[in-house]
CSV table of C-alpha atoms in Angstrom, one decimal:
chain,number,residue,atom,x,y,z
A,1,MET,CA,0.0,0.0,0.0
A,2,GLU,CA,2.9,2.3,0.7
A,3,ASN,CA,4.2,1.9,-2.8
A,4,ILE,CA,0.8,2.7,-4.3
A,5,ALA,CA,0.3,5.7,-2.0
A,6,LEU,CA,3.7,7.0,-3.0
A,7,ILE,CA,3.0,6.5,-6.8
A,8,ASP,CA,-0.4,8.3,-6.4
A,9,SER,CA,1.3,11.2,-4.6
A,10,PHE,CA,3.8,11.5,-7.4
A,11,SER,CA,1.0,11.4,-10.0
A,12,GLU,CA,-0.2,14.7,-8.8
A,13,PHE,CA,2.7,16.3,-10.7
A,14,LYS,CA,1.2,14.9,-13.9
A,15,ASP,CA,-1.8,17.3,-13.6
A,16,ASP,CA,0.3,20.3,-12.5
A,17,LYS,CA,3.1,19.9,-15.1
A,18,SER,CA,1.1,18.6,-18.1
A,19,ILE,CA,3.2,15.4,-18.1
A,20,ASP,CA,1.7,12.2,-19.3
A,21,ARG,CA,1.5,9.2,-16.9
A,22,VAL,CA,3.8,7.0,-19.0
A,23,THR,CA,6.5,9.6,-19.0
A,24,LEU,CA,6.1,10.1,-15.3
A,25,MET,CA,6.6,6.4,-14.7
A,26,ALA,CA,9.7,6.4,-16.8
A,27,ILE,CA,11.1,9.2,-14.8
A,28,LEU,CA,10.0,7.4,-11.6
A,29,GLU,CA,11.9,4.3,-12.7
A,30,ASP,CA,15.1,6.3,-13.4
A,31,VAL,CA,14.9,7.9,-10.0
A,32,PHE,CA,14.4,4.6,-8.2
A,33,ARG,CA,17.3,3.0,-10.0
A,34,ALA,CA,19.5,5.9,-9.0
A,35,ALA,CA,18.4,5.3,-5.3
A,36,LEU,CA,19.1,1.6,-5.6
A,37,LYS,CA,22.6,2.3,-7.1
A,38,ARG,CA,23.4,4.6,-4.2
A,39,LYS,CA,22.4,2.0,-1.6
A,40,TYR,CA,23.6,-1.3,-3.2
A,41,GLY,CA,26.3,-0.1,-5.6
A,42,SER,CA,24.6,-1.3,-8.7
A,43,ASP,CA,21.0,-1.6,-10.0
A,44,ASP,CA,21.8,-4.1,-12.8
A,45,ASN,CA,20.2,-7.0,-10.9
A,46,PHE,CA,17.0,-5.2,-9.9
A,47,ASP,CA,13.7,-5.3,-11.8
A,48,ILE,CA,11.3,-2.4,-11.4
A,49,ILE,CA,7.8,-3.1,-12.4
A,50,ILE,CA,5.4,-0.2,-13.0
A,51,ASN,CA,1.8,-0.4,-13.8
A,52,PRO,CA,0.6,3.1,-15.0
A,53,ASP,CA,-3.0,2.1,-14.9
A,54,LYS,CA,-3.1,1.0,-11.3
A,55,GLY,CA,-0.3,3.3,-10.1
A,56,ASP,CA,1.5,0.3,-8.8
A,57,LEU,CA,5.3,-0.2,-8.4
A,58,GLU,CA,7.3,-3.2,-7.3
A,59,ILE,CA,11.1,-3.6,-6.9
A,60,TRP,CA,12.6,-7.1,-7.1
A,61,ARG,CA,16.2,-7.9,-6.3
A,62,ASN,CA,17.7,-10.9,-8.2
A,63,ARG,CA,20.5,-12.9,-6.6
A,64,ILE,CA,22.2,-16.3,-7.1
A,65,VAL,CA,22.1,-18.9,-4.3
A,66,VAL,CA,25.6,-19.9,-3.0
A,67,ASN,CA,26.9,-22.0,-0.1
A,68,ASP,CA,27.2,-20.3,3.2
A,69,GLY,CA,30.6,-18.5,3.6
A,70,GLU,CA,31.2,-18.3,-0.2
A,71,ILE,CA,29.6,-14.9,-0.8
A,72,GLU,CA,31.9,-12.7,-2.9
A,73,GLU,CA,29.3,-10.2,-4.2
A,74,PRO,CA,26.6,-9.5,-1.5
A,75,ASN,CA,24.5,-7.5,-3.9
A,76,GLU,CA,24.4,-10.4,-6.5
A,77,GLU,CA,24.7,-13.5,-4.2
A,78,ILE,CA,22.7,-14.9,-1.3
A,79,ALA,CA,23.7,-17.6,1.2
A,80,ILE,CA,21.6,-20.8,1.0
A,81,SER,CA,20.7,-20.4,4.7
A,82,GLU,CA,19.1,-17.0,3.8
A,83,ALA,CA,17.5,-18.2,0.6
A,84,ILE,CA,15.5,-21.1,2.3
A,85,LYS,CA,14.0,-18.5,4.6
A,86,ILE,CA,12.4,-17.0,1.5
A,87,GLU,CA,11.4,-20.3,-0.1
A,88,PRO,CA,12.4,-23.7,1.5
A,89,ASP,CA,12.9,-25.4,-1.9
A,90,PHE,CA,15.8,-23.2,-3.1
A,91,GLU,CA,19.1,-24.9,-4.0
A,92,VAL,CA,22.6,-23.7,-4.6
A,93,GLY,CA,22.9,-22.1,-8.1
A,94,GLU,CA,19.3,-21.1,-8.5
A,95,ASP,CA,18.1,-17.5,-8.9
A,96,VAL,CA,16.3,-15.8,-6.0
A,97,SER,CA,13.9,-12.9,-6.6
A,98,GLU,CA,13.2,-10.9,-3.4
A,99,GLU,CA,10.9,-7.9,-3.2
A,100,VAL,CA,12.5,-4.7,-1.9
A,101,LYS,CA,10.1,-2.6,0.2
A,102,LEU,CA,10.4,1.1,0.3
A,103,GLU,CA,11.2,1.1,4.0
A,104,ASP,CA,14.3,-1.0,3.1
A,105,LEU,CA,15.8,2.0,1.4
A,106,GLY,CA,15.6,4.1,4.6
A,107,ARG,CA,13.6,7.2,5.4
A,108,ARG,CA,16.3,9.6,4.2
A,109,ALA,CA,16.6,7.8,0.9
A,110,ILE,CA,12.9,8.1,0.3
A,111,LEU,CA,12.9,11.8,1.0
A,112,ALA,CA,15.9,12.2,-1.4
A,113,LEU,CA,14.0,10.1,-3.9
A,114,ARG,CA,11.0,12.4,-3.8
A,115,GLN,CA,13.3,15.5,-4.2
A,116,ASN,CA,15.0,13.9,-7.2
A,117,LEU,CA,11.7,13.1,-8.8
A,118,ILE,CA,10.5,16.7,-8.4
A,119,ALA,CA,13.8,17.9,-10.0
A,120,LYS,CA,13.5,15.4,-12.8
A,121,ILE,CA,9.9,16.4,-13.6
A,122,HIS,CA,10.8,20.1,-13.5
A,123,GLU,CA,13.8,19.4,-15.9
A,124,HIS,CA,11.5,17.5,-18.2
A,125,ASP,CA,8.9,20.2,-18.1
A,126,ASN,CA,11.5,23.0,-18.7
A,127,THR,CA,12.9,21.1,-21.7
A,128,ASN,CA,9.5,20.8,-23.3
A,129,ILE,CA,8.8,24.6,-22.7
A,130,PHE,CA,12.2,25.4,-24.2
A,131,LYS,CA,11.5,23.3,-27.3
A,132,GLN,CA,8.0,24.8,-27.6
A,133,PHE,CA,9.1,28.4,-27.5
A,134,LYS,CA,12.3,27.9,-29.5
A,135,GLU,CA,10.1,27.0,-32.4
A,136,LEU,CA,8.1,30.2,-31.8
A,137,GLU,CA,11.2,32.5,-32.1
A,138,GLY,CA,10.4,35.3,-34.5
A,139,GLU,CA,6.6,34.8,-34.1
A,140,ILE,CA,4.0,37.1,-32.5
A,141,TYR,CA,2.8,35.9,-29.1
A,142,SER,CA,0.4,37.3,-26.5
A,143,ALA,CA,0.5,37.0,-22.7
A,144,GLU,CA,-0.9,38.9,-19.7
A,145,VAL,CA,0.9,41.2,-17.4
A,146,HIS,CA,1.6,39.4,-14.1
A,147,HIS,CA,3.7,41.9,-12.4
A,148,ILE,CA,5.8,45.0,-13.2
A,149,ARG,CA,9.4,45.6,-12.3
A,150,HIS,CA,11.5,48.7,-12.9
A,151,ASN,CA,13.6,47.0,-15.6
A,152,ALA,CA,11.1,44.5,-17.1
A,153,ILE,CA,7.4,43.4,-17.3
A,154,ILE,CA,6.8,39.8,-16.3
A,155,LEU,CA,4.1,38.1,-18.4
A,156,LEU,CA,2.2,34.8,-18.0
A,157,ASP,CA,0.5,33.0,-20.9
A,158,ASP,CA,-2.5,30.7,-20.6
A,159,ASP,CA,-0.4,27.8,-19.6
A,160,GLY,CA,1.4,29.7,-16.8
A,161,ASN,CA,4.7,30.1,-18.7
A,162,GLU,CA,6.7,33.1,-17.7
A,163,ILE,CA,7.8,35.6,-20.5
A,164,VAL,CA,10.0,38.6,-19.9
A,165,LEU,CA,9.5,41.9,-21.7
A,166,PRO,CA,12.6,43.9,-20.8
A,167,LYS,CA,12.5,47.7,-20.6
A,168,SER,CA,14.9,47.8,-23.5
A,169,GLU,CA,12.4,45.9,-25.7
A,170,GLN,CA,9.5,48.1,-24.8
A,171,ILE,CA,8.3,51.1,-26.9
A,172,ARG,CA,8.9,54.3,-25.1
A,173,SER,CA,5.1,55.1,-24.9
A,174,ASP,CA,4.2,51.6,-23.7
A,175,TYR,CA,2.2,51.5,-20.5
A,176,PHE,CA,0.6,48.3,-19.2
A,177,ARG,CA,-1.5,47.4,-16.2
A,178,LYS,CA,-1.6,44.1,-14.4
A,179,GLY,CA,-3.9,41.7,-16.2
A,180,GLU,CA,-3.6,43.5,-19.5
A,181,SER,CA,-2.8,41.5,-22.6
A,182,VAL,CA,0.5,42.3,-24.4
A,183,ARG,CA,1.6,41.4,-27.9
A,184,GLY,CA,5.1,41.1,-29.0
A,185,ILE,CA,7.5,38.9,-30.9
A,186,ILE,CA,9.4,36.1,-29.2
A,187,LYS,CA,12.9,37.4,-29.7
A,188,LEU,CA,15.1,35.0,-27.8
A,189,VAL,CA,14.7,31.6,-26.0
A,190,GLU,CA,17.6,30.2,-24.1
A,191,LEU,CA,18.3,27.9,-21.2
A,192,ARG,CA,19.7,29.6,-18.1
A,193,GLY,CA,20.8,26.8,-15.9
A,194,ASN,CA,17.9,24.4,-16.4
A,195,LYS,CA,15.2,27.0,-16.7
A,196,PRO,CA,14.1,28.4,-20.0
A,197,ALA,CA,14.3,32.2,-20.4
A,198,ILE,CA,11.8,33.6,-22.9
A,199,ILE,CA,12.4,37.2,-24.0
A,200,MET,CA,9.7,39.2,-25.8
A,201,SER,CA,10.3,42.3,-27.9
A,202,ARG,CA,8.1,45.1,-29.1
A,203,THR,CA,10.9,47.2,-30.6
A,204,SER,CA,12.3,44.6,-33.1
A,205,PRO,CA,11.8,45.4,-36.8
A,206,ASP,CA,10.6,41.8,-37.1
A,207,PHE,CA,7.6,42.6,-34.9
A,208,LEU,CA,6.6,45.3,-37.4
A,209,VAL,CA,7.0,42.7,-40.3
A,210,LYS,CA,4.8,40.2,-38.5
A,211,LEU,CA,2.1,42.8,-37.8
A,212,PHE,CA,2.0,43.5,-41.5
A,213,GLU,CA,1.6,39.8,-42.1
A,214,GLN,CA,-1.3,39.6,-39.6
A,215,GLU,CA,-3.1,42.8,-40.7
A,216,ILE,CA,-2.6,42.7,-44.5
A,217,PRO,CA,-3.8,39.6,-46.3
A,218,GLU,CA,-1.7,40.2,-49.4
A,219,VAL,CA,1.5,40.2,-47.3
A,220,PHE,CA,0.4,37.0,-45.5
A,221,ASP,CA,-0.4,35.3,-48.8
A,222,GLY,CA,3.0,36.3,-50.3
A,223,LEU,CA,1.5,38.5,-53.0
A,224,ILE,CA,3.3,41.5,-51.4
A,225,THR,CA,6.8,41.1,-50.0
A,226,ILE,CA,8.4,43.3,-47.3
A,227,GLU,CA,11.9,43.9,-48.7
A,228,ARG,CA,13.4,46.2,-46.0
A,229,VAL,CA,12.4,47.7,-42.7
A,230,ALA,CA,14.0,50.6,-40.7
A,231,ARG,CA,12.5,51.6,-37.4
A,232,ILE,CA,12.9,53.9,-34.5
A,233,PRO,CA,10.4,52.3,-32.1
A,234,GLY,CA,7.5,54.5,-31.0
A,235,GLU,CA,8.6,57.3,-33.4
A,236,LYS,CA,8.8,56.4,-37.0
A,237,ALA,CA,9.4,53.5,-39.4
A,238,LYS,CA,9.9,53.1,-43.1
A,239,VAL,CA,8.9,49.9,-44.9
A,240,ALA,CA,9.9,49.0,-48.4
A,241,VAL,CA,7.4,46.7,-50.1
A,242,ASP,CA,7.2,45.0,-53.5
A,243,SER,CA,4.9,42.8,-55.5
A,244,TYR,CA,5.5,40.3,-58.3
A,245,ASP,CA,1.9,40.9,-59.5
A,246,ASP,CA,1.8,44.1,-61.6
A,247,ARG,CA,-2.0,44.3,-60.9
A,248,ILE,CA,-1.3,45.0,-57.3
A,249,ASP,CA,-0.3,48.4,-55.9
A,250,PRO,CA,1.8,47.2,-52.9
A,251,VAL,CA,1.8,50.6,-51.1
A,252,GLY,CA,-1.9,51.2,-51.6
A,253,ALA,CA,-2.7,47.6,-50.4
A,254,CYS,CA,-0.7,48.1,-47.2
A,255,VAL,CA,-2.0,51.5,-46.3
A,256,GLY,CA,-5.6,50.9,-47.3
A,257,MET,CA,-8.4,53.5,-48.0
A,258,LYS,CA,-7.6,56.5,-45.8
A,259,GLY,CA,-5.1,54.4,-43.9
A,260,SER,CA,-7.7,51.9,-42.8
A,261,ARG,CA,-5.4,48.8,-43.1
A,262,ILE,CA,-2.3,50.3,-41.4
A,263,HIS,CA,-4.2,52.1,-38.7
A,264,GLY,CA,-4.3,48.9,-36.5
A,265,ILE,CA,-0.5,48.5,-36.8
A,266,VAL,CA,0.1,52.2,-35.9
A,267,ARG,CA,-2.1,51.9,-32.8
A,268,GLU,CA,-0.4,48.7,-31.7
A,269,LEU,CA,3.0,50.5,-31.9
A,270,GLY,CA,2.0,53.5,-29.8
A,271,ASN,CA,1.1,55.7,-32.8
A,272,GLU,CA,4.4,55.0,-34.5
A,273,ASN,CA,4.4,56.9,-37.9
A,274,ILE,CA,4.9,54.4,-40.7
A,275,ASP,CA,6.0,55.3,-44.2
A,276,VAL,CA,5.4,52.6,-46.8
A,277,ILE,CA,7.4,53.0,-50.0
A,278,ASN,CA,7.8,51.0,-53.2
A,279,PHE,CA,11.1,49.0,-53.3
A,280,THR,CA,13.3,49.1,-56.3
A,281,LYS,CA,16.8,47.7,-57.1
A,282,ASN,CA,17.7,51.1,-58.6
A,283,ASP,CA,19.6,52.7,-55.7
A,284,GLN,CA,19.1,56.3,-56.9
A,285,ILE,CA,15.3,55.9,-57.1
A,286,PHE,CA,15.2,54.0,-53.9
A,287,ILE,CA,17.2,56.7,-52.0
A,288,SER,CA,14.8,59.3,-53.3
A,289,ARG,CA,11.8,57.4,-52.2
A,290,ALA,CA,13.4,56.7,-48.8
A,291,LEU,CA,13.7,60.4,-48.1
A,292,SER,CA,9.9,61.0,-48.6
A,293,PRO,CA,8.0,63.2,-47.9
A,294,ALA,CA,10.9,65.4,-49.3
A,295,LYS,CA,11.1,65.7,-53.0
A,296,VAL,CA,14.6,65.0,-54.3
A,297,VAL,CA,16.1,66.9,-57.3
A,298,SER,CA,19.1,64.6,-57.9
A,299,VAL,CA,21.2,61.9,-56.3
A,300,ASP,CA,25.0,61.5,-56.7
A,301,ILE,CA,26.3,58.1,-55.4
A,302,LYS,CA,30.0,58.4,-54.5
A,303,GLU,CA,32.6,55.8,-55.1
A,304,VAL,CA,33.0,53.1,-52.4
A,305,VAL,CA,35.8,53.8,-50.0
A,306,GLU,CA,37.2,50.7,-48.4
A,307,GLY,CA,36.3,50.4,-44.7
A,308,GLU,CA,33.6,53.1,-44.9
A,309,LYS,CA,29.9,53.1,-45.4
A,310,GLN,CA,29.0,54.1,-49.0
A,311,ARG,CA,28.0,57.7,-49.2
A,312,VAL,CA,25.5,59.5,-51.4
A,313,GLU,CA,24.9,63.2,-51.9
A,314,VAL,CA,21.2,64.2,-52.3
A,315,PHE,CA,20.3,67.6,-53.7
A,316,LEU,CA,17.0,69.2,-52.8
A,317,ARG,CA,15.4,72.6,-53.0
A,318,PRO,CA,15.9,74.7,-49.9
A,319,GLU,CA,12.3,74.3,-48.7
A,320,GLU,CA,12.6,70.5,-49.0
A,321,VAL,CA,15.8,70.2,-46.8
A,322,SER,CA,14.0,70.2,-43.4
A,323,LYS,CA,11.5,67.5,-44.7
A,324,ALA,CA,14.4,65.3,-45.8
A,325,ILE,CA,16.1,65.6,-42.4
A,326,GLY,CA,12.9,65.4,-40.3
A,327,LYS,CA,12.3,66.2,-36.7
A,328,GLY,CA,15.4,65.4,-34.7
A,329,GLY,CA,17.0,63.9,-37.8
A,330,VAL,CA,14.7,60.9,-37.7
A,331,ASN,CA,13.7,60.9,-41.4
A,332,ILE,CA,17.3,60.9,-42.7
A,333,ARG,CA,18.5,58.3,-40.1
A,334,LEU,CA,15.7,55.9,-41.2
A,335,ALA,CA,16.4,56.6,-44.9
A,336,SER,CA,20.1,55.8,-44.2
A,337,GLN,CA,19.2,52.5,-42.4
A,338,LEU,CA,16.7,51.5,-45.1
A,339,THR,CA,19.1,52.1,-48.1
A,340,GLY,CA,22.4,51.2,-46.5
A,341,TYR,CA,23.9,54.6,-47.6
A,342,GLU,CA,25.4,57.5,-45.6
A,343,ILE,CA,23.3,60.3,-46.9
A,344,ASP,CA,24.5,63.9,-47.2
A,345,VAL,CA,21.7,66.4,-47.9
A,346,LEU,CA,22.7,69.5,-50.0
A,347,ARG,CA,20.7,72.4,-51.4
A,348,GLU,CA,20.3,72.4,-55.1
A,349,GLY,CA,23.0,74.5,-56.9
A,350,MET,CA,25.0,75.0,-53.8
A,351,GLU,CA,27.2,72.0,-53.9
A,352,ASP,CA,30.2,73.9,-55.1
A,353,GLU,CA,29.8,76.6,-52.5
A,354,ASP,CA,29.1,74.4,-49.5
A,355,VAL,CA,31.8,73.5,-46.9
A,356,GLU,CA,31.9,70.5,-44.5
A,357,LEU,CA,31.4,71.5,-40.9
A,358,THR,CA,34.6,69.7,-39.9
A,359,GLU,CA,36.5,72.4,-41.8
A,360,PHE,CA,35.5,74.8,-39.0
A,361,SER,CA,36.9,72.7,-36.2
A,362,ASP,CA,39.3,75.5,-35.2
A,363,GLU,CA,36.4,77.8,-34.6
A,364,ILE,CA,33.6,75.5,-33.6
A,365,GLU,CA,34.0,72.9,-30.8
A,366,ALA,CA,33.9,69.2,-31.8
A,367,TRP,CA,30.9,68.5,-29.5
A,368,VAL,CA,28.9,71.3,-31.2
A,369,ILE,CA,29.6,69.9,-34.6
A,370,LYS,CA,28.6,66.4,-33.4
A,371,GLU,CA,25.2,67.8,-32.3
A,372,PHE,CA,24.6,69.0,-35.8
A,373,ASN,CA,25.8,65.7,-37.3
A,374,ASN,CA,23.4,63.8,-35.1
A,375,ILE,CA,20.5,65.4,-36.9
A,376,GLY,CA,22.0,64.9,-40.4
A,377,LEU,CA,23.6,68.3,-40.7
A,378,ASP,CA,27.1,67.9,-42.1
A,379,THR,CA,27.7,71.1,-44.0
A,380,ALA,CA,27.7,74.8,-43.5
A,381,ARG,CA,24.7,75.3,-45.8
A,382,SER,CA,22.6,72.7,-44.1
A,383,VAL,CA,23.0,74.5,-40.8
A,384,LEU,CA,22.3,77.9,-42.4
A,385,ASP,CA,19.2,76.7,-44.2
A,386,LEU,CA,17.4,76.1,-40.9
A,387,ASP,CA,15.9,78.6,-38.5
A,388,VAL,CA,17.5,79.0,-35.1
A,389,SER,CA,14.3,78.0,-33.3
A,390,ASP,CA,14.1,74.8,-35.3
A,391,LEU,CA,17.7,74.0,-34.4
A,392,VAL,CA,17.1,74.6,-30.7
A,393,LYS,CA,14.2,72.1,-30.8
A,394,ARG,CA,16.2,69.4,-32.6
A,395,THR,CA,19.5,69.7,-30.7
A,396,ASP,CA,20.7,70.2,-27.2
A,397,LEU,CA,22.4,73.4,-28.1
A,398,GLU,CA,21.5,76.8,-26.6
A,399,GLU,CA,20.2,79.5,-28.9
A,400,GLU,CA,23.3,81.7,-28.3
A,401,THR,CA,25.6,78.9,-29.3
A,402,ILE,CA,23.6,78.3,-32.6
A,403,LEU,CA,23.7,82.0,-33.4
A,404,ASP,CA,27.5,82.1,-32.9
A,405,VAL,CA,27.9,79.0,-35.2
A,406,GLN,CA,25.7,80.6,-37.9
A,407,ARG,CA,27.7,83.8,-37.7
A,408,ILE,CA,30.9,81.9,-38.2
A,409,LEU,CA,29.5,80.1,-41.2
A,410,LYS,CA,28.1,83.2,-42.8
A,411,GLU,CA,31.4,84.9,-42.6
A,412,GLU,CA,32.9,82.1,-44.6
A,413,PHE,CA,30.5,82.7,-47.5
A,414,GLU,CA,30.8,86.4,-47.3
A,415,ASP,CA,34.5,86.2,-47.7
């Protein structure tokens, strides 16, 4: 009865851990064999019989009968005087099977056995969870907020699996309450120790791609392909799309009538502004499209310099320069990411008169030049083209500093 009661108590784990009874019994046999090996030195001569239906377990120890005083291996041999106590008809040379009761293993061994079983079941369960979520890497997944930490949100899915959404993988405008459902992409699944760590991301460009697949049937069906994606999470994204079917307008299909199709994606991403453009293998045209809403006059792709990112000079009318750069330099940064080019924005007809900001390093401090570079301003003309108030908003520079810089630059051209 003690055996059955023990098996039944172990079977409780089956319900808690979604482990089938046969697997549980296999784990149980492994744990018992480990206990037998610790006590007797070997488990080779033991039979463990498990009946999953009845929850019954029996342990039998097999030994050979030898004459009294001739025992060399106590675990494998039994003296004739001891054998006949089990069954009077036993003779030397015969095999004796003797049932081993749990109490024969000792109380401490039974407690250790239970702990080992729990550990084995957890290990089995963790392995299954790891395999399950490893196959989901790169896919959208939903889970509820369980609790919120300063550096991460801990989510639980319907099966009670823990998923971590780190602060670094959250959109800046994200705000979730306990119990709220969160969608993101399974970015990484790895084993830390024996426990699976499941990392979700809402900032990955792949999350945006998967949202397009979910919300736009033509993308899901493969009629429209997403060729490239550049994204500043929560602010703006650019998506280059193409279609092998000339009858389909890929941009129109993705955006929908009055933005109806893309609206759900924008809302999911915290009102992230999404530009959808037509992809082309013609780099000059692609660069022009990537800088939308600015209208480009001409594009001059420079020769490749070994070890450097390929550069391109883009010429625009003065009123289009600020559109190409965008607020805080966001538009030009995304265009550069999308095309793979380092983009220099120049005013039309001023390329021969313009001067790189680095030429003024003797008069303008390096950190000030870097502030302008961060928003895509690399030349004197590009700084002079913008209002002081606009530059104050886009940089961390004081108005007085910007006025001094523009004075220095103007003197260059007056000379």
